[in-house]
Tab-separated table of C-alpha atoms in Angstrom:
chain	number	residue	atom	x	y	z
A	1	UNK	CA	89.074	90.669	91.654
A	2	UNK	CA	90.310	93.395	93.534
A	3	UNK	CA	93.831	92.748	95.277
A	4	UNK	CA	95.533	94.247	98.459
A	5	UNK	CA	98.789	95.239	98.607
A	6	UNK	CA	99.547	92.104	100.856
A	7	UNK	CA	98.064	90.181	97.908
A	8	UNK	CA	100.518	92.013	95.656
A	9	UNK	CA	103.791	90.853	97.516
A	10	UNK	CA	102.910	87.629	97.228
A	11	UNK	CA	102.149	87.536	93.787
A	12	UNK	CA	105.287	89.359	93.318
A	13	UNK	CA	107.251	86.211	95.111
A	14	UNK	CA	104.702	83.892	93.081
A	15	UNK	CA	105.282	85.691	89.811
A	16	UNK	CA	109.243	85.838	90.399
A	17	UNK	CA	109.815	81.980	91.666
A	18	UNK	CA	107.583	80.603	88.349
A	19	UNK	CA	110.559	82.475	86.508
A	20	UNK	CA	108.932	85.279	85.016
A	21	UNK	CA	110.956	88.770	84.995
A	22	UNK	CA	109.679	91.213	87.676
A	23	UNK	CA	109.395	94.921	89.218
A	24	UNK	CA	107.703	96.284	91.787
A	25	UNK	CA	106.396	99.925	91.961
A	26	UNK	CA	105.534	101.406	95.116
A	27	UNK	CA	104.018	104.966	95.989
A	28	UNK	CA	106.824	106.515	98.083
A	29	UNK	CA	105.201	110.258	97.861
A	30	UNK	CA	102.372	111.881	97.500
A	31	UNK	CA	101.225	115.548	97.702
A	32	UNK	CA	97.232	117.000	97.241
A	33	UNK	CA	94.867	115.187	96.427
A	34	UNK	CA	96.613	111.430	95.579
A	35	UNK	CA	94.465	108.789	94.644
A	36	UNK	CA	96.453	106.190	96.103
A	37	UNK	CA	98.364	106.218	99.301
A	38	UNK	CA	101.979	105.447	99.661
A	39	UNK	CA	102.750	102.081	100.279
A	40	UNK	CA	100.517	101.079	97.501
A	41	UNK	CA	102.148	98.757	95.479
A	42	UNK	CA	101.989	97.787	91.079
A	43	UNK	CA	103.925	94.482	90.478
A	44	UNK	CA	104.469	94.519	86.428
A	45	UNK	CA	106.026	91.256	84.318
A	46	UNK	CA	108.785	91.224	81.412
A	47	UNK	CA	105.081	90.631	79.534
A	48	UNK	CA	103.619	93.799	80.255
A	49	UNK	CA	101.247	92.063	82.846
A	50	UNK	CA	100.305	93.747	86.018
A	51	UNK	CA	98.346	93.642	89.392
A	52	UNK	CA	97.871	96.776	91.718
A	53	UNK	CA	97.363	99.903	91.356
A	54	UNK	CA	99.486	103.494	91.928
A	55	UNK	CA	97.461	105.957	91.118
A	56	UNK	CA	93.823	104.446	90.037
A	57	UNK	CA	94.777	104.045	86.977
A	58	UNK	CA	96.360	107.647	85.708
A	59	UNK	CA	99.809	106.473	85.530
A	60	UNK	CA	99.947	102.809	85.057
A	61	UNK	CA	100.700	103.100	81.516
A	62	UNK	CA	104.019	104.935	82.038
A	63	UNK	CA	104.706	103.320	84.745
A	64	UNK	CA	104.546	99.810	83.103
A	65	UNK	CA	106.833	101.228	80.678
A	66	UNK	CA	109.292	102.545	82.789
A	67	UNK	CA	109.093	98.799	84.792
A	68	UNK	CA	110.316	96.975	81.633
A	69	UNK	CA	113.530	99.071	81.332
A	70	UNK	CA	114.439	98.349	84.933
A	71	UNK	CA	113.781	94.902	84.152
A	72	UNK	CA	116.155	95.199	81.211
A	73	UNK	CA	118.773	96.799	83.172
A	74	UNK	CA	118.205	96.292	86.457
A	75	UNK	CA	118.642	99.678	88.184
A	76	UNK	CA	115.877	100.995	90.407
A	77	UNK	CA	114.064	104.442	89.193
A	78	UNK	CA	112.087	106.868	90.811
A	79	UNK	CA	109.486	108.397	88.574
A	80	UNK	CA	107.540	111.791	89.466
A	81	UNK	CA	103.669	112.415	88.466
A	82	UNK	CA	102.249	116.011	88.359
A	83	UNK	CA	99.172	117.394	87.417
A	84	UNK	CA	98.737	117.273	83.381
A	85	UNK	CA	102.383	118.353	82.317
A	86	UNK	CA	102.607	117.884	78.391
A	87	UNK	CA	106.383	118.618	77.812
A	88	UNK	CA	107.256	116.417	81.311
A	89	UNK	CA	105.114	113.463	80.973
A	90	UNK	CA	102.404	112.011	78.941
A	91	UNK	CA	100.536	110.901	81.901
A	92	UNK	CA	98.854	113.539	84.719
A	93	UNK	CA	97.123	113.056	87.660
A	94	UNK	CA	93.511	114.727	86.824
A	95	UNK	CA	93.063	114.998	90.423
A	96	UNK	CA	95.400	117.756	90.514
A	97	UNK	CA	97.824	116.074	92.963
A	98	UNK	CA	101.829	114.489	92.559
A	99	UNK	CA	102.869	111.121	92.977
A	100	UNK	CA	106.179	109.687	93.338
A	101	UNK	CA	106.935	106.197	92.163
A	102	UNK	CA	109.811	104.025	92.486
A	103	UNK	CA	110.486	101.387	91.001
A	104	UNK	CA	112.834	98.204	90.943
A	105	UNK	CA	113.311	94.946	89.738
A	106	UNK	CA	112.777	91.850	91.905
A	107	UNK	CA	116.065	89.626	91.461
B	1	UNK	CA	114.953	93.638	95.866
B	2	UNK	CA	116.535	90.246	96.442
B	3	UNK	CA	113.868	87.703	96.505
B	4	UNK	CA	114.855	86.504	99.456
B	5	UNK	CA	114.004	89.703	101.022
B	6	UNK	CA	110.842	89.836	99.092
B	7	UNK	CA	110.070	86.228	100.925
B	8	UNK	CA	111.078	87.199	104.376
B	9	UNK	CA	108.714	90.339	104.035
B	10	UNK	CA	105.906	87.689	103.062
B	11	UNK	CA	106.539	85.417	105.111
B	12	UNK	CA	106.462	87.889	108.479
B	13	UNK	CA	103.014	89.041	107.592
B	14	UNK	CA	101.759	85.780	107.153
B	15	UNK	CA	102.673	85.168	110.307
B	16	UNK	CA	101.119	88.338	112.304
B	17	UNK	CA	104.301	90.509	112.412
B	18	UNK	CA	105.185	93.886	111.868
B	19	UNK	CA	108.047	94.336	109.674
B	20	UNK	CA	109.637	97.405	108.060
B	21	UNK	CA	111.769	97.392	104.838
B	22	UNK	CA	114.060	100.139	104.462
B	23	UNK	CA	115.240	100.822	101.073
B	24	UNK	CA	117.623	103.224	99.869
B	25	UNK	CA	116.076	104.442	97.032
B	26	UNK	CA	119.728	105.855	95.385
B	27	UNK	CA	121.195	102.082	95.077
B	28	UNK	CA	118.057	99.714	95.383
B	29	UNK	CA	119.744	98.389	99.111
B	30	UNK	CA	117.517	97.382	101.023
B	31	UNK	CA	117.092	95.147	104.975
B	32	UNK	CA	113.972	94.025	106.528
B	33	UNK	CA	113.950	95.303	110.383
B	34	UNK	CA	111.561	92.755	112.477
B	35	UNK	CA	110.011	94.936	115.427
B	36	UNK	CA	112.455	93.282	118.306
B	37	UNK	CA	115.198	94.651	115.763
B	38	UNK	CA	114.061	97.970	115.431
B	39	UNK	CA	115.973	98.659	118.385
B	40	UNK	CA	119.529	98.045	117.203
B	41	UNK	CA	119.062	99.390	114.107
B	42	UNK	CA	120.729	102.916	113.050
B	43	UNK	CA	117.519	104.211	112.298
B	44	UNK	CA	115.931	103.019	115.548
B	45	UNK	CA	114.357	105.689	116.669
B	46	UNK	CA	112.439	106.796	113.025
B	47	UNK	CA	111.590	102.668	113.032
B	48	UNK	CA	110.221	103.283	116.572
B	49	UNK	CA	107.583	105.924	115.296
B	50	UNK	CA	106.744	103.974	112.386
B	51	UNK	CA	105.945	100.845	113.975
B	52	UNK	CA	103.553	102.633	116.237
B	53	UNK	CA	102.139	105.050	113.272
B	54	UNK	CA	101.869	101.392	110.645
B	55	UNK	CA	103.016	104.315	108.137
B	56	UNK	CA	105.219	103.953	105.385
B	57	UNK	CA	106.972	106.894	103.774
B	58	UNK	CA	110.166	108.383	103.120
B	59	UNK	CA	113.109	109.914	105.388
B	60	UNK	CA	116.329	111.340	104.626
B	61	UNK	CA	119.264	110.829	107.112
B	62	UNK	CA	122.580	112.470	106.061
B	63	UNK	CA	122.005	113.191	102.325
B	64	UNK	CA	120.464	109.464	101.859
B	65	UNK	CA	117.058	109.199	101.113
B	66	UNK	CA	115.178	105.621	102.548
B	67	UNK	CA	111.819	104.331	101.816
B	68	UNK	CA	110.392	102.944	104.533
B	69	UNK	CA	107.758	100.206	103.582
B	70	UNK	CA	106.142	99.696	107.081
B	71	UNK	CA	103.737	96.179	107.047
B	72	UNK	CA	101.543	95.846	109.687
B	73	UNK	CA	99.625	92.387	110.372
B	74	UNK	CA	96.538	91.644	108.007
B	75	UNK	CA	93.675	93.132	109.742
B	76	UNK	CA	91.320	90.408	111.234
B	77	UNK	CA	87.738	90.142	112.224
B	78	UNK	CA	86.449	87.262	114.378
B	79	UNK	CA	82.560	87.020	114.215
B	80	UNK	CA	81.355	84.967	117.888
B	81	UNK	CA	78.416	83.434	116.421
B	82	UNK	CA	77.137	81.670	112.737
B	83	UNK	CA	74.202	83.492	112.437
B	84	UNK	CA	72.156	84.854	109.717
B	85	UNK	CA	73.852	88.430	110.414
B	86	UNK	CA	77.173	86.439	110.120
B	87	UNK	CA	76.016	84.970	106.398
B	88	UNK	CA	75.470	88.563	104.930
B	89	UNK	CA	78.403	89.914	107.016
B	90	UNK	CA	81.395	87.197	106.188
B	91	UNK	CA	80.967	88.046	102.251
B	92	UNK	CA	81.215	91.734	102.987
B	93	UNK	CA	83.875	91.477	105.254
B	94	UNK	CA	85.684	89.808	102.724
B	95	UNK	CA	85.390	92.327	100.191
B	96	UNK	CA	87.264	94.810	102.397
B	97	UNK	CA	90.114	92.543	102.756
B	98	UNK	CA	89.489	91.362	106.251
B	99	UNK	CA	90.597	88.135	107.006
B	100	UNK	CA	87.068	86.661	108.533
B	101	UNK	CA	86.977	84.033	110.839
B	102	UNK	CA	83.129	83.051	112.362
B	103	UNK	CA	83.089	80.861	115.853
B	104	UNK	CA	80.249	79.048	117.166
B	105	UNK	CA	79.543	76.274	119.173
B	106	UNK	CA	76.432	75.189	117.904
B	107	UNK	CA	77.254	72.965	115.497
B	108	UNK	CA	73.669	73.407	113.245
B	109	UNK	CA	74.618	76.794	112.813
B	110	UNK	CA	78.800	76.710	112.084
B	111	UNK	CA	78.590	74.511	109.294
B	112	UNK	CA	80.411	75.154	106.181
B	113	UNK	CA	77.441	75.256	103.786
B	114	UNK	CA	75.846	78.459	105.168
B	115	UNK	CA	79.792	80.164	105.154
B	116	UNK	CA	81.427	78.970	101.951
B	117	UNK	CA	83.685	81.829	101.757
B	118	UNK	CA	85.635	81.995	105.395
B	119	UNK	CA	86.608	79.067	107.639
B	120	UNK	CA	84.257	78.264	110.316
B	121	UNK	CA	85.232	77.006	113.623
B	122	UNK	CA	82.081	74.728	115.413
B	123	UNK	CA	83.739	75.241	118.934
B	124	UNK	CA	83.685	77.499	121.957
B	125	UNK	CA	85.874	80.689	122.029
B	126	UNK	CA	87.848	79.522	124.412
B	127	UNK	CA	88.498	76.412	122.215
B	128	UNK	CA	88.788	78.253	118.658
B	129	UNK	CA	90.616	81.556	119.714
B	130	UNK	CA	94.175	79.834	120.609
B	131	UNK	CA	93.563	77.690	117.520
B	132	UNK	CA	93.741	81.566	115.392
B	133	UNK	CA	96.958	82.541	117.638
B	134	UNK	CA	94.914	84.088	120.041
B	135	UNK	CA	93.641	88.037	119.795
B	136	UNK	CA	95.257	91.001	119.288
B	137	UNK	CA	95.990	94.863	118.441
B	138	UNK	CA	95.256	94.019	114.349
B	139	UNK	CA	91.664	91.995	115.127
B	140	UNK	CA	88.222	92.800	115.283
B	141	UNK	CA	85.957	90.961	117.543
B	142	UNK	CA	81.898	90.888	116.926
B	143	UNK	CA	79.557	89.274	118.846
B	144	UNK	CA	76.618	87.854	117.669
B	145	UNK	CA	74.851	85.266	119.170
B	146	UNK	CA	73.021	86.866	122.172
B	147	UNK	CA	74.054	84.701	124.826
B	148	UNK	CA	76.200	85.245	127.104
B	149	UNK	CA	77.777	81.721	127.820
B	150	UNK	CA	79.445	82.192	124.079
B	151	UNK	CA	79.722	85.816	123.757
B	152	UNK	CA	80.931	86.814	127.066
B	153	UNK	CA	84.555	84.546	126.917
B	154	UNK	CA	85.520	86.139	123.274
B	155	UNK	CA	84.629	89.924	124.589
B	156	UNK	CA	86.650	89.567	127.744
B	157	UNK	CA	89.657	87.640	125.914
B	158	UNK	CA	89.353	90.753	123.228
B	159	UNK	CA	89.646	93.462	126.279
B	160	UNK	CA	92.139	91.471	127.243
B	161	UNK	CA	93.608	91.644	124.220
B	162	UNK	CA	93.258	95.373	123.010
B	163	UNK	CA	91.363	94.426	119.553
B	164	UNK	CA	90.819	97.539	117.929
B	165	UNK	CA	87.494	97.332	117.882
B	166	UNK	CA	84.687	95.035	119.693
B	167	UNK	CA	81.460	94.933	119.171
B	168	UNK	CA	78.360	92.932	120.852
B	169	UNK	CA	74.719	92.775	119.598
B	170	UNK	CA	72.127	93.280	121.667
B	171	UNK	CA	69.821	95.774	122.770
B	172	UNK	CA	70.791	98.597	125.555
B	173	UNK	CA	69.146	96.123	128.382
B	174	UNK	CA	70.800	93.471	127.090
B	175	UNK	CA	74.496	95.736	126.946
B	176	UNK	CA	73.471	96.695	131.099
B	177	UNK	CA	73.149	93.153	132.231
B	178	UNK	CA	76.598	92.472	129.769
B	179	UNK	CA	78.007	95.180	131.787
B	180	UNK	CA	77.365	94.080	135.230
B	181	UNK	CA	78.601	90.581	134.174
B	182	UNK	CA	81.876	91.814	133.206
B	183	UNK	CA	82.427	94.229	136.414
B	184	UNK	CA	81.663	91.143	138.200
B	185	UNK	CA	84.592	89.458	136.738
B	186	UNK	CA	86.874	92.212	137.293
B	187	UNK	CA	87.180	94.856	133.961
B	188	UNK	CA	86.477	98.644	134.343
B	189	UNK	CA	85.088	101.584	133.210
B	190	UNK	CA	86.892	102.575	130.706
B	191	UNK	CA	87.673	98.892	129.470
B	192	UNK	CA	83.487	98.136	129.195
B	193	UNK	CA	83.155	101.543	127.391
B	194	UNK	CA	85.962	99.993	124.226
B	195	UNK	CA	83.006	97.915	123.323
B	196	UNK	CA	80.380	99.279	120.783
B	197	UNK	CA	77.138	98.407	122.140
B	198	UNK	CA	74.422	97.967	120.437
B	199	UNK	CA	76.827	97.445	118.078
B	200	UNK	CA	77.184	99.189	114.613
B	201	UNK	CA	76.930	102.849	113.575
B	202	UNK	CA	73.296	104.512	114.062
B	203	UNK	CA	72.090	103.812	109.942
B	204	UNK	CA	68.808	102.672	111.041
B	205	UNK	CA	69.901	99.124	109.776
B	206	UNK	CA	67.119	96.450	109.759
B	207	UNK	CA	68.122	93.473	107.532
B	208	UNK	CA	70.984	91.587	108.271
B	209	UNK	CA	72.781	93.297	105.504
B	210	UNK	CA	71.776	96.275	106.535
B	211	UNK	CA	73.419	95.328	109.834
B	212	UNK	CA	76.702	93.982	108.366
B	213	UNK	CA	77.317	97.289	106.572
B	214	UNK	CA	76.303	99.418	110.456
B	215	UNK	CA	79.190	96.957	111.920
B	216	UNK	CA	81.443	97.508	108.596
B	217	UNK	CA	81.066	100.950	108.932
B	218	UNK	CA	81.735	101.223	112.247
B	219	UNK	CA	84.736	98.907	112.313
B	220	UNK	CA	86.601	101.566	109.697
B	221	UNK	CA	85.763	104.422	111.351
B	222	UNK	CA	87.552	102.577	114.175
B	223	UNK	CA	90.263	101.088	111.923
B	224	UNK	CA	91.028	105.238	110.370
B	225	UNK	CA	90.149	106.399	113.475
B	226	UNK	CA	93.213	109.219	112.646
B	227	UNK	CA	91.762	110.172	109.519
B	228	UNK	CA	88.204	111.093	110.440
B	229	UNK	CA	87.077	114.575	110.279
B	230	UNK	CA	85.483	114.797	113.610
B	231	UNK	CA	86.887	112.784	116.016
């Protein structure tokens, strides 16, 4: 099923008061051609499952793994998507566009 | 983000309210400004803009940079009428994330057999729209049935309340004896010309899906109305 971002937060809340570990990406900036506006929202368990989407599905990966170390530590992290940059970042944005992500843990 | 925070950003969009979280994205802080806050808050005046905008995005003030997550009210649609337009429409509606309501009076028609995905109110619109909180900015109003004793309440209660878009079936003699009814009971120019009639973009449509997707259609373009290429 597709979700909203509405539908996001509250899974986020849901997800969080059944006691599973959670973060919360959100699109804070974009430049070009972005496939996903800011606001848009990827919540992401201490399991590795997630709901949302922040960039069509580009970036998830890396940004799933950058979600579990800020649910091990708990600091926030802003993450920065370019177009296919090999030595940066594993993931690119084929579209040609730059994304910035943050993202924190829900406590 | 506390949960707590998390749960008063929930719960204010549940209940048809703007909100704005501002985060600074150095430390993780972050406060949830209601919109009868905005105006005590240091950032009023940025807040301000983005309560009227329903952007979210990112400002610096004095070497900080904040995230502004700006939640506007789930975007509605009411459908005045449980017709076979309304069957094909309610699904599709649903799809886009619009929060569908259908209202009719005629109880062989509002029943919840032939709408099994949205509720379905079997009263007037007088009756049913105070039971949804009334109209406003964030709803879209349709009409559907072709008469005017059930159509004509919801479209002057939507003027009323600024919907962002309102639509009314009917053909162009049908809209002309619509619009002579409601200068009769008071509304103007410029408020008759807010309401798409016939309603739905120019597609051709025939079917009732055909229909749904003209309305759709034409409910986005109003919805992104500042991100169209032609105006």
């Amino acid at each position: 099923m597709l979700s909203s971002d509405s539908d996001i937060l509250n899974e986020a809340e849901a997800w969080k008061r059944a006691g599973r570990e959670v973060a919360l990406a959100t699109v804070v900036e974009t430049w070009g051609s972005a496939p996903r506006p800011v606001g848009s929202h990827l919540v992401i368990d201490g399991d590795g499952n997630f709901l949302g989407s922040v960039s069509g599905g580009c970036v998830e990966g890396d940004v799933i793994t950058e979600a579990m170390d800020v649910i091990g530590d708990g600091k926030p992290r802003m993450l920065e998507f370019g177009v296919a940059d090999e030595t940066a970042w594993r993931a690119g944005l084929s579209c040609g566009g730059r994304i910035k992500v943050y993202v924190e843990k829900v406590a | 983000m506390d949960l707590s925070l998390l749960s008063a950003l929930n719960a204010e969009r549940a209940a048809r309210r703007a909100a704005i979280l501002v985060t600074d994205v150095a430390t993780g802080e972050a406060r949830l400004v209601r919109e009868y806050e905005a105006a005590s808050d240091p950032l009023a005046q940025e807040l301000a803009e983005r309560f009227r905008t329903g952007r979210s995005g990112t400002i610096e003030v004095d070497g900080r940079s904040f995230f502004l997550t700006v939640q506007m009210p789930p975007v509605r649609l009411v459908a005045i009428g449980a017709v076979h337009i309304s069957q094909a429409l309610a699904p599709m509606a649903k799809g886009l994330d619009l929060d569908v309501t259908i209202v009719d009076p005629r109880t062989a028609f509002a029943t919840p057999e032939r709408f099994p995905d949205v509720p379905v109110l079997a009263e007037w619109p007088s009756e049913a729209l105070p039971k949804l909180g009334g109209l406003d900015r964030y709803t879209a109003l349709a009409c559907l049935t072709h008469d005017p004793k059930i159509d004509d309440p919801a479209l002057e209660a939507a003027l009323r309340a600024e919907c962002f878009y309102i639509g009314a079936l009917g053909s162009r003699r049908t809209h002309a004896k619509r619009v002579e009814r409601l200068q009769a009971a008071g509304f103007g120019e410029a408020d008759i010309a807010r309401i798409h009639a016939p309603i739905g973009l120019d597609i051709g449509a025939v079917s009732p899906a055909e229909i749904a997707v003209s309305i759709l259609a034409e409910l986005v373009s109003e919805l992104r109305r500042d991100r169209r290429r032609t105006p």
